[in-house]
Amino acid sequence: MKRFCYWIICLLCCFSTLQAEEWYEKRQYLTYSPRYFGANAFPFPELMGGKLPAHWEVEVRGEYHTMPGDQTKDLFARIYIPIAGGKAGVTVSGVIQEWYKTSEAVRDERHAVDVKSPIPCFGDVIVNCYYQVLRNAKWADILVSANIKTASGGRLCDARYTDAASYWFDANFGRNLWQSGDQKASIRLDALLGFYCWMTNQEDNRQNDAFCYGVGISGTWRSFFLKCDWSGFRGYQKNGDRPMLFRAKLEYEIKKNIISFRYRHGLQDFQYDTYSLAYIRCF
């Protein structure tokens, strides 16, 4: 009986190893672009309005992403640390855990293995470094950033995270179009322009280069903040690497506590609609 159990265990181990090797050989069929990966695989640059916060921020956010054939939920966390009196800053963020379920059609289109993860799925760690270049109410506020996404995300076999690094550099511009005399209400225009790069699985094209862009308008009234923007990036391989987004954000702040609701709609090469609710604590 012991010998029989031993051989059964050996056969199961060999079968699992063969399955893993078989998928590993098929990884070349994955398409490293936003069109064929999960909702959190390719982070989009944020429009900062051209200026940095002067205080610490800690955020916890719940997100729900939906598209035909893919329903995804995740828990996201972020911390922002100001440096040199607000002239610079660092953000560390990432998806703490992701839950997803896809249809068989989406699984096959992405060349994935499973429709849902049999083990916990964790996201990539993202580090953003900002520097305030100019603060001028008459002309414009300008900041630049250097950003990196690590290869710490899981479930490459399900095309959820790329298991490869990416980075981008951008410049944020912002200027008030109007502000009330008591400074309790304002309308602001901001824009973003930069360079975006990510590693791929192609032997002849090890990375995809893109330029990123964005333009938005925001308004404040007392403790309320509303912002809408259009943004994206444009790769050169034309394999689903030119995603565009419409984003809207509504926030309410009371005594350094912020409740934030966000909506995100994919316009091209990104098919998800995203709804999120966050709590942000400022220090």
PDB file of N, CA and C in Angstrom, residues 77-143:
ATOM      1  N   ALA A  77      -3.577  50.016  -2.310  1.00  0.00           N
ATOM      2  CA  ALA A  77      -3.058  50.865  -1.234  1.00  0.00           C
ATOM      3  C   ALA A  77      -1.986  51.798  -1.782  1.00  0.00           C
ATOM      4  N   ARG A  78      -1.894  52.978  -1.191  1.00  0.00           N
ATOM      5  CA  ARG A  78      -0.922  53.989  -1.650  1.00  0.00           C
ATOM      6  C   ARG A  78      -0.471  54.843  -0.468  1.00  0.00           C
ATOM      7  N   ILE A  79       0.811  55.211  -0.476  1.00  0.00           N
ATOM      8  CA  ILE A  79       1.334  56.171   0.491  1.00  0.00           C
ATOM      9  C   ILE A  79       2.163  57.211  -0.248  1.00  0.00           C
ATOM     10  N   TYR A  80       1.912  58.491   0.065  1.00  0.00           N
ATOM     11  CA  TYR A  80       2.678  59.586  -0.535  1.00  0.00           C
ATOM     12  C   TYR A  80       3.477  60.268   0.569  1.00  0.00           C
ATOM     13  N   ILE A  81       4.782  60.482   0.307  1.00  0.00           N
ATOM     14  CA  ILE A  81       5.688  61.088   1.295  1.00  0.00           C
ATOM     15  C   ILE A  81       6.290  62.346   0.689  1.00  0.00           C
ATOM     16  N   PRO A  82       5.968  63.532   1.228  1.00  0.00           N
ATOM     17  CA  PRO A  82       6.594  64.764   0.723  1.00  0.00           C
ATOM     18  C   PRO A  82       8.037  64.883   1.210  1.00  0.00           C
ATOM     19  N   ILE A  83       8.859  65.507   0.382  1.00  0.00           N
ATOM     20  CA  ILE A  83      10.281  65.689   0.683  1.00  0.00           C
ATOM     21  C   ILE A  83      10.655  67.146   0.438  1.00  0.00           C
ATOM     22  N   ALA A  84      11.580  67.643   1.249  1.00  0.00           N
ATOM     23  CA  ALA A  84      12.121  68.998   1.071  1.00  0.00           C
ATOM     24  C   ALA A  84      11.017  70.047   1.083  1.00  0.00           C
ATOM     25  N   GLY A  85      10.143  69.969   2.072  1.00  0.00           N
ATOM     26  CA  GLY A  85       9.089  70.961   2.209  1.00  0.00           C
ATOM     27  C   GLY A  85       8.082  70.977   1.087  1.00  0.00           C
ATOM     28  N   GLY A  86       7.865  69.837   0.464  1.00  0.00           N
ATOM     29  CA  GLY A  86       6.887  69.753  -0.612  1.00  0.00           C
ATOM     30  C   GLY A  86       7.452  70.014  -1.989  1.00  0.00           C
ATOM     31  N   LYS A  87       8.762  70.249  -2.121  1.00  0.00           N
ATOM     32  CA  LYS A  87       9.375  70.469  -3.428  1.00  0.00           C
ATOM     33  C   LYS A  87       9.592  69.167  -4.191  1.00  0.00           C
ATOM     34  N   ALA A  88       9.521  68.053  -3.483  1.00  0.00           N
ATOM     35  CA  ALA A  88       9.653  66.734  -4.093  1.00  0.00           C
ATOM     36  C   ALA A  88       8.783  65.761  -3.311  1.00  0.00           C
ATOM     37  N   GLY A  89       8.618  64.565  -3.837  1.00  0.00           N
ATOM     38  CA  GLY A  89       7.794  63.590  -3.156  1.00  0.00           C
ATOM     39  C   GLY A  89       7.955  62.204  -3.756  1.00  0.00           C
ATOM     40  N   VAL A  90       7.597  61.201  -2.966  1.00  0.00           N
ATOM     41  CA  VAL A  90       7.672  59.806  -3.394  1.00  0.00           C
ATOM     42  C   VAL A  90       6.359  59.118  -3.072  1.00  0.00           C
ATOM     43  N   THR A  91       5.860  58.344  -4.022  1.00  0.00           N
ATOM     44  CA  THR A  91       4.663  57.532  -3.819  1.00  0.00           C
ATOM     45  C   THR A  91       5.012  56.063  -4.001  1.00  0.00           C
ATOM     46  N   VAL A  92       4.553  55.239  -3.084  1.00  0.00           N
ATOM     47  CA  VAL A  92       4.667  53.788  -3.204  1.00  0.00           C
ATOM     48  C   VAL A  92       3.249  53.224  -3.177  1.00  0.00           C
ATOM     49  N   SER A  93       2.887  52.432  -4.177  1.00  0.00           N
ATOM     50  CA  SER A  93       1.515  51.938  -4.279  1.00  0.00           C
ATOM     51  C   SER A  93       1.493  50.566  -4.925  1.00  0.00           C
ATOM     52  N   GLY A  94       0.318  49.937  -4.883  1.00  0.00           N
ATOM     53  CA  GLY A  94       0.154  48.655  -5.542  1.00  0.00           C
ATOM     54  C   GLY A  94      -1.122  47.959  -5.125  1.00  0.00           C
ATOM     55  N   VAL A  95      -1.476  46.945  -5.886  1.00  0.00           N
ATOM     56  CA  VAL A  95      -2.646  46.122  -5.584  1.00  0.00           C
ATOM     57  C   VAL A  95      -2.250  45.086  -4.539  1.00  0.00           C
ATOM     58  N   ILE A  96      -2.915  45.128  -3.382  1.00  0.00           N
ATOM     59  CA  ILE A  96      -2.615  44.181  -2.306  1.00  0.00           C
ATOM     60  C   ILE A  96      -3.088  42.782  -2.678  1.00  0.00           C
ATOM     61  N   GLN A  97      -4.278  42.689  -3.228  1.00  0.00           N
ATOM     62  CA  GLN A  97      -4.780  41.403  -3.712  1.00  0.00           C
ATOM     63  C   GLN A  97      -5.843  41.637  -4.771  1.00  0.00           C
ATOM     64  N   GLU A  98      -5.883  40.727  -5.736  1.00  0.00           N
ATOM     65  CA  GLU A  98      -6.839  40.818  -6.840  1.00  0.00           C
ATOM     66  C   GLU A  98      -7.633  39.524  -6.956  1.00  0.00           C
ATOM     67  N   TRP A  99      -8.929  39.673  -7.196  1.00  0.00           N
ATOM     68  CA  TRP A  99      -9.808  38.534  -7.445  1.00  0.00           C
ATOM     69  C   TRP A  99     -10.424  38.715  -8.836  1.00  0.00           C
ATOM     70  N   TYR A 100     -10.406  37.688  -9.651  1.00  0.00           N
ATOM     71  CA  TYR A 100     -10.904  37.821 -11.017  1.00  0.00           C
ATOM     72  C   TYR A 100     -11.578  36.530 -11.474  1.00  0.00           C
ATOM     73  N   LYS A 101     -12.427  36.685 -12.462  1.00  0.00           N
ATOM     74  CA  LYS A 101     -13.031  35.539 -13.130  1.00  0.00           C
ATOM     75  C   LYS A 101     -13.304  35.939 -14.566  1.00  0.00           C
ATOM     76  N   THR A 102     -12.790  35.155 -15.499  1.00  0.00           N
ATOM     77  CA  THR A 102     -12.966  35.450 -16.913  1.00  0.00           C
ATOM     78  C   THR A 102     -13.789  34.348 -17.573  1.00  0.00           C
ATOM     79  N   SER A 103     -14.296  34.647 -18.736  1.00  0.00           N
ATOM     80  CA  SER A 103     -14.976  33.628 -19.532  1.00  0.00           C
ATOM     81  C   SER A 103     -13.930  32.775 -20.247  1.00  0.00           C
ATOM     82  N   GLU A 104     -14.345  31.641 -20.756  1.00  0.00           N
ATOM     83  CA  GLU A 104     -13.425  30.791 -21.510  1.00  0.00           C
ATOM     84  C   GLU A 104     -12.976  31.473 -22.799  1.00  0.00           C
ATOM     85  N   ALA A 105     -13.852  32.290 -23.380  1.00  0.00           N
ATOM     86  CA  ALA A 105     -13.489  32.991 -24.613  1.00  0.00           C
ATOM     87  C   ALA A 105     -12.369  34.004 -24.357  1.00  0.00           C
ATOM     88  N   VAL A 106     -12.471  34.758 -23.253  1.00  0.00           N
ATOM     89  CA  VAL A 106     -11.413  35.715 -22.909  1.00  0.00           C
ATOM     90  C   VAL A 106     -10.138  34.978 -22.545  1.00  0.00           C
ATOM     91  N   ARG A 107     -10.267  33.893 -21.793  1.00  0.00           N
ATOM     92  CA  ARG A 107      -9.088  33.086 -21.450  1.00  0.00           C
ATOM     93  C   ARG A 107      -8.351  32.626 -22.706  1.00  0.00           C
ATOM     94  N   ASP A 108      -9.101  32.136 -23.669  1.00  0.00           N
ATOM     95  CA  ASP A 108      -8.468  31.634 -24.896  1.00  0.00           C
ATOM     96  C   ASP A 108      -7.877  32.771 -25.727  1.00  0.00           C
ATOM     97  N   GLU A 109      -8.559  33.908 -25.772  1.00  0.00           N
ATOM     98  CA  GLU A 109      -8.052  35.047 -26.533  1.00  0.00           C
ATOM     99  C   GLU A 109      -6.718  35.525 -25.974  1.00  0.00           C
ATOM    100  N   ARG A 110      -6.571  35.478 -24.652  1.00  0.00           N
ATOM    101  CA  ARG A 110      -5.336  35.943 -24.011  1.00  0.00           C
ATOM    102  C   ARG A 110      -4.291  34.837 -23.887  1.00  0.00           C
ATOM    103  N   HIS A 111      -4.630  33.610 -24.305  1.00  0.00           N
ATOM    104  CA  HIS A 111      -3.746  32.455 -24.163  1.00  0.00           C
ATOM    105  C   HIS A 111      -3.408  32.198 -22.698  1.00  0.00           C
ATOM    106  N   ALA A 112      -4.404  32.374 -21.830  1.00  0.00           N
ATOM    107  CA  ALA A 112      -4.246  32.141 -20.401  1.00  0.00           C
ATOM    108  C   ALA A 112      -4.533  30.682 -20.063  1.00  0.00           C
ATOM    109  N   VAL A 113      -4.268  30.310 -18.806  1.00  0.00           N
ATOM    110  CA  VAL A 113      -4.458  28.932 -18.355  1.00  0.00           C
ATOM    111  C   VAL A 113      -5.812  28.745 -17.682  1.00  0.00           C
ATOM    112  N   ASP A 114      -6.106  29.582 -16.662  1.00  0.00           N
ATOM    113  CA  ASP A 114      -7.323  29.423 -15.875  1.00  0.00           C
ATOM    114  C   ASP A 114      -8.237  30.633 -16.023  1.00  0.00           C
ATOM    115  N   VAL A 115      -9.505  30.429 -15.693  1.00  0.00           N
ATOM    116  CA  VAL A 115     -10.466  31.534 -15.708  1.00  0.00           C
ATOM    117  C   VAL A 115     -10.485  32.264 -14.367  1.00  0.00           C
ATOM    118  N   LYS A 116      -9.922  31.637 -13.326  1.00  0.00           N
ATOM    119  CA  LYS A 116      -9.767  32.304 -12.043  1.00  0.00           C
ATOM    120  C   LYS A 116      -8.570  31.697 -11.322  1.00  0.00           C
ATOM    121  N   SER A 117      -8.045  32.406 -10.362  1.00  0.00           N
ATOM    122  CA  SER A 117      -6.800  31.978  -9.739  1.00  0.00           C
ATOM    123  C   SER A 117      -7.057  30.968  -8.621  1.00  0.00           C
ATOM    124  N   PRO A 118      -6.338  29.851  -8.614  1.00  0.00           N
ATOM    125  CA  PRO A 118      -6.470  28.889  -7.517  1.00  0.00           C
ATOM    126  C   PRO A 118      -5.694  29.299  -6.271  1.00  0.00           C
ATOM    127  N   ILE A 119      -4.857  30.328  -6.399  1.00  0.00           N
ATOM    128  CA  ILE A 119      -4.064  30.839  -5.273  1.00  0.00           C
ATOM    129  C   ILE A 119      -4.229  32.348  -5.224  1.00  0.00           C
ATOM    130  N   PRO A 120      -3.872  33.008  -4.093  1.00  0.00           N
ATOM    131  CA  PRO A 120      -3.974  34.474  -4.022  1.00  0.00           C
ATOM    132  C   PRO A 120      -3.155  35.157  -5.111  1.00  0.00           C
ATOM    133  N   CYS A 121      -3.725  36.193  -5.702  1.00  0.00           N
ATOM    134  CA  CYS A 121      -3.066  36.948  -6.772  1.00  0.00           C
ATOM    135  C   CYS A 121      -2.708  38.335  -6.252  1.00  0.00           C
ATOM    136  N   PHE A 122      -1.434  38.684  -6.305  1.00  0.00           N
ATOM    137  CA  PHE A 122      -0.942  39.970  -5.823  1.00  0.00           C
ATOM    138  C   PHE A 122      -0.452  40.817  -6.993  1.00  0.00           C
ATOM    139  N   GLY A 123      -0.514  42.131  -6.812  1.00  0.00           N
ATOM    140  CA  GLY A 123      -0.153  43.046  -7.880  1.00  0.00           C
ATOM    141  C   GLY A 123       1.279  43.530  -7.815  1.00  0.00           C
ATOM    142  N   ASP A 124       1.632  44.375  -8.773  1.00  0.00           N
ATOM    143  CA  ASP A 124       2.965  44.962  -8.833  1.00  0.00           C
ATOM    144  C   ASP A 124       3.106  46.106  -7.837  1.00  0.00           C
ATOM    145  N   VAL A 125       4.323  46.354  -7.403  1.00  0.00           N
ATOM    146  CA  VAL A 125       4.656  47.534  -6.610  1.00  0.00           C
ATOM    147  C   VAL A 125       5.084  48.640  -7.570  1.00  0.00           C
ATOM    148  N   ILE A 126       4.524  49.833  -7.383  1.00  0.00           N
ATOM    149  CA  ILE A 126       4.816  50.974  -8.249  1.00  0.00           C
ATOM    150  C   ILE A 126       5.436  52.084  -7.403  1.00  0.00           C
ATOM    151  N   VAL A 127       6.537  52.628  -7.873  1.00  0.00           N
ATOM    152  CA  VAL A 127       7.224  53.721  -7.175  1.00  0.00           C
ATOM    153  C   VAL A 127       7.256  54.936  -8.096  1.00  0.00           C
ATOM    154  N   ASN A 128       6.751  56.067  -7.598  1.00  0.00           N
ATOM    155  CA  ASN A 128       6.747  57.330  -8.352  1.00  0.00           C
ATOM    156  C   ASN A 128       7.581  58.347  -7.605  1.00  0.00           C
ATOM    157  N   CYS A 129       8.501  58.998  -8.311  1.00  0.00           N
ATOM    158  CA  CYS A 129       9.342  60.042  -7.727  1.00  0.00           C
ATOM    159  C   CYS A 129       9.053  61.365  -8.443  1.00  0.00           C
ATOM    160  N   TYR A 130       8.665  62.396  -7.674  1.00  0.00           N
ATOM    161  CA  TYR A 130       8.247  63.672  -8.242  1.00  0.00           C
ATOM    162  C   TYR A 130       9.198  64.787  -7.822  1.00  0.00           C
ATOM    163  N   TYR A 131       9.298  65.779  -8.712  1.00  0.00           N
ATOM    164  CA  TYR A 131      10.064  66.988  -8.388  1.00  0.00           C
ATOM    165  C   TYR A 131       9.325  68.206  -8.932  1.00  0.00           C
ATOM    166  N   GLN A 132       9.129  69.198  -8.069  1.00  0.00           N
ATOM    167  CA  GLN A 132       8.448  70.426  -8.457  1.00  0.00           C
ATOM    168  C   GLN A 132       9.433  71.366  -9.155  1.00  0.00           C
ATOM    169  N   VAL A 133       9.256  71.564 -10.439  1.00  0.00           N
ATOM    170  CA  VAL A 133      10.162  72.407 -11.220  1.00  0.00           C
ATOM    171  C   VAL A 133       9.803  73.878 -11.084  1.00  0.00           C
ATOM    172  N   LEU A 134       8.488  74.173 -11.106  1.00  0.00           N
ATOM    173  CA  LEU A 134       8.047  75.564 -11.092  1.00  0.00           C
ATOM    174  C   LEU A 134       6.708  75.675 -10.386  1.00  0.00           C
ATOM    175  N   ARG A 135       6.569  76.710  -9.544  1.00  0.00           N
ATOM    176  CA  ARG A 135       5.280  77.065  -8.960  1.00  0.00           C
ATOM    177  C   ARG A 135       5.060  78.542  -9.251  1.00  0.00           C
ATOM    178  N   ASN A 136       4.162  78.844 -10.174  1.00  0.00           N
ATOM    179  CA  ASN A 136       3.934  80.221 -10.578  1.00  0.00           C
ATOM    180  C   ASN A 136       2.455  80.381 -10.901  1.00  0.00           C
ATOM    181  N   ALA A 137       1.747  81.113 -10.043  1.00  0.00           N
ATOM    182  CA  ALA A 137       0.304  81.285 -10.229  1.00  0.00           C
ATOM    183  C   ALA A 137      -0.013  82.080 -11.489  1.00  0.00           C
ATOM    184  N   LYS A 138       0.898  82.930 -11.917  1.00  0.00           N
ATOM    185  CA  LYS A 138       0.652  83.759 -13.083  1.00  0.00           C
ATOM    186  C   LYS A 138       0.814  82.971 -14.382  1.00  0.00           C
ATOM    187  N   TRP A 139       1.819  82.061 -14.414  1.00  0.00           N
ATOM    188  CA  TRP A 139       2.104  81.330 -15.645  1.00  0.00           C
ATOM    189  C   TRP A 139       1.609  79.880 -15.568  1.00  0.00           C
ATOM    190  N   ALA A 140       2.303  79.052 -14.801  1.00  0.00           N
ATOM    191  CA  ALA A 140       1.896  77.652 -14.693  1.00  0.00           C
ATOM    192  C   ALA A 140       2.676  76.970 -13.576  1.00  0.00           C
ATOM    193  N   ASP A 141       2.143  75.853 -13.126  1.00  0.00           N
ATOM    194  CA  ASP A 141       2.850  74.968 -12.203  1.00  0.00           C
ATOM    195  C   ASP A 141       3.336  73.770 -13.012  1.00  0.00           C
ATOM    196  N   ILE A 142       4.600  73.382 -12.790  1.00  0.00           N
ATOM    197  CA  ILE A 142       5.197  72.289 -13.558  1.00  0.00           C
ATOM    198  C   ILE A 142       5.913  71.342 -12.607  1.00  0.00           C
ATOM    199  N   LEU A 143       5.668  70.061 -12.773  1.00  0.00           N
ATOM    200  CA  LEU A 143       6.431  69.049 -12.045  1.00  0.00           C
ATOM    201  C   LEU A 143       6.786  67.921 -13.005  1.00  0.00           C
TER     202      LEU A 143
END
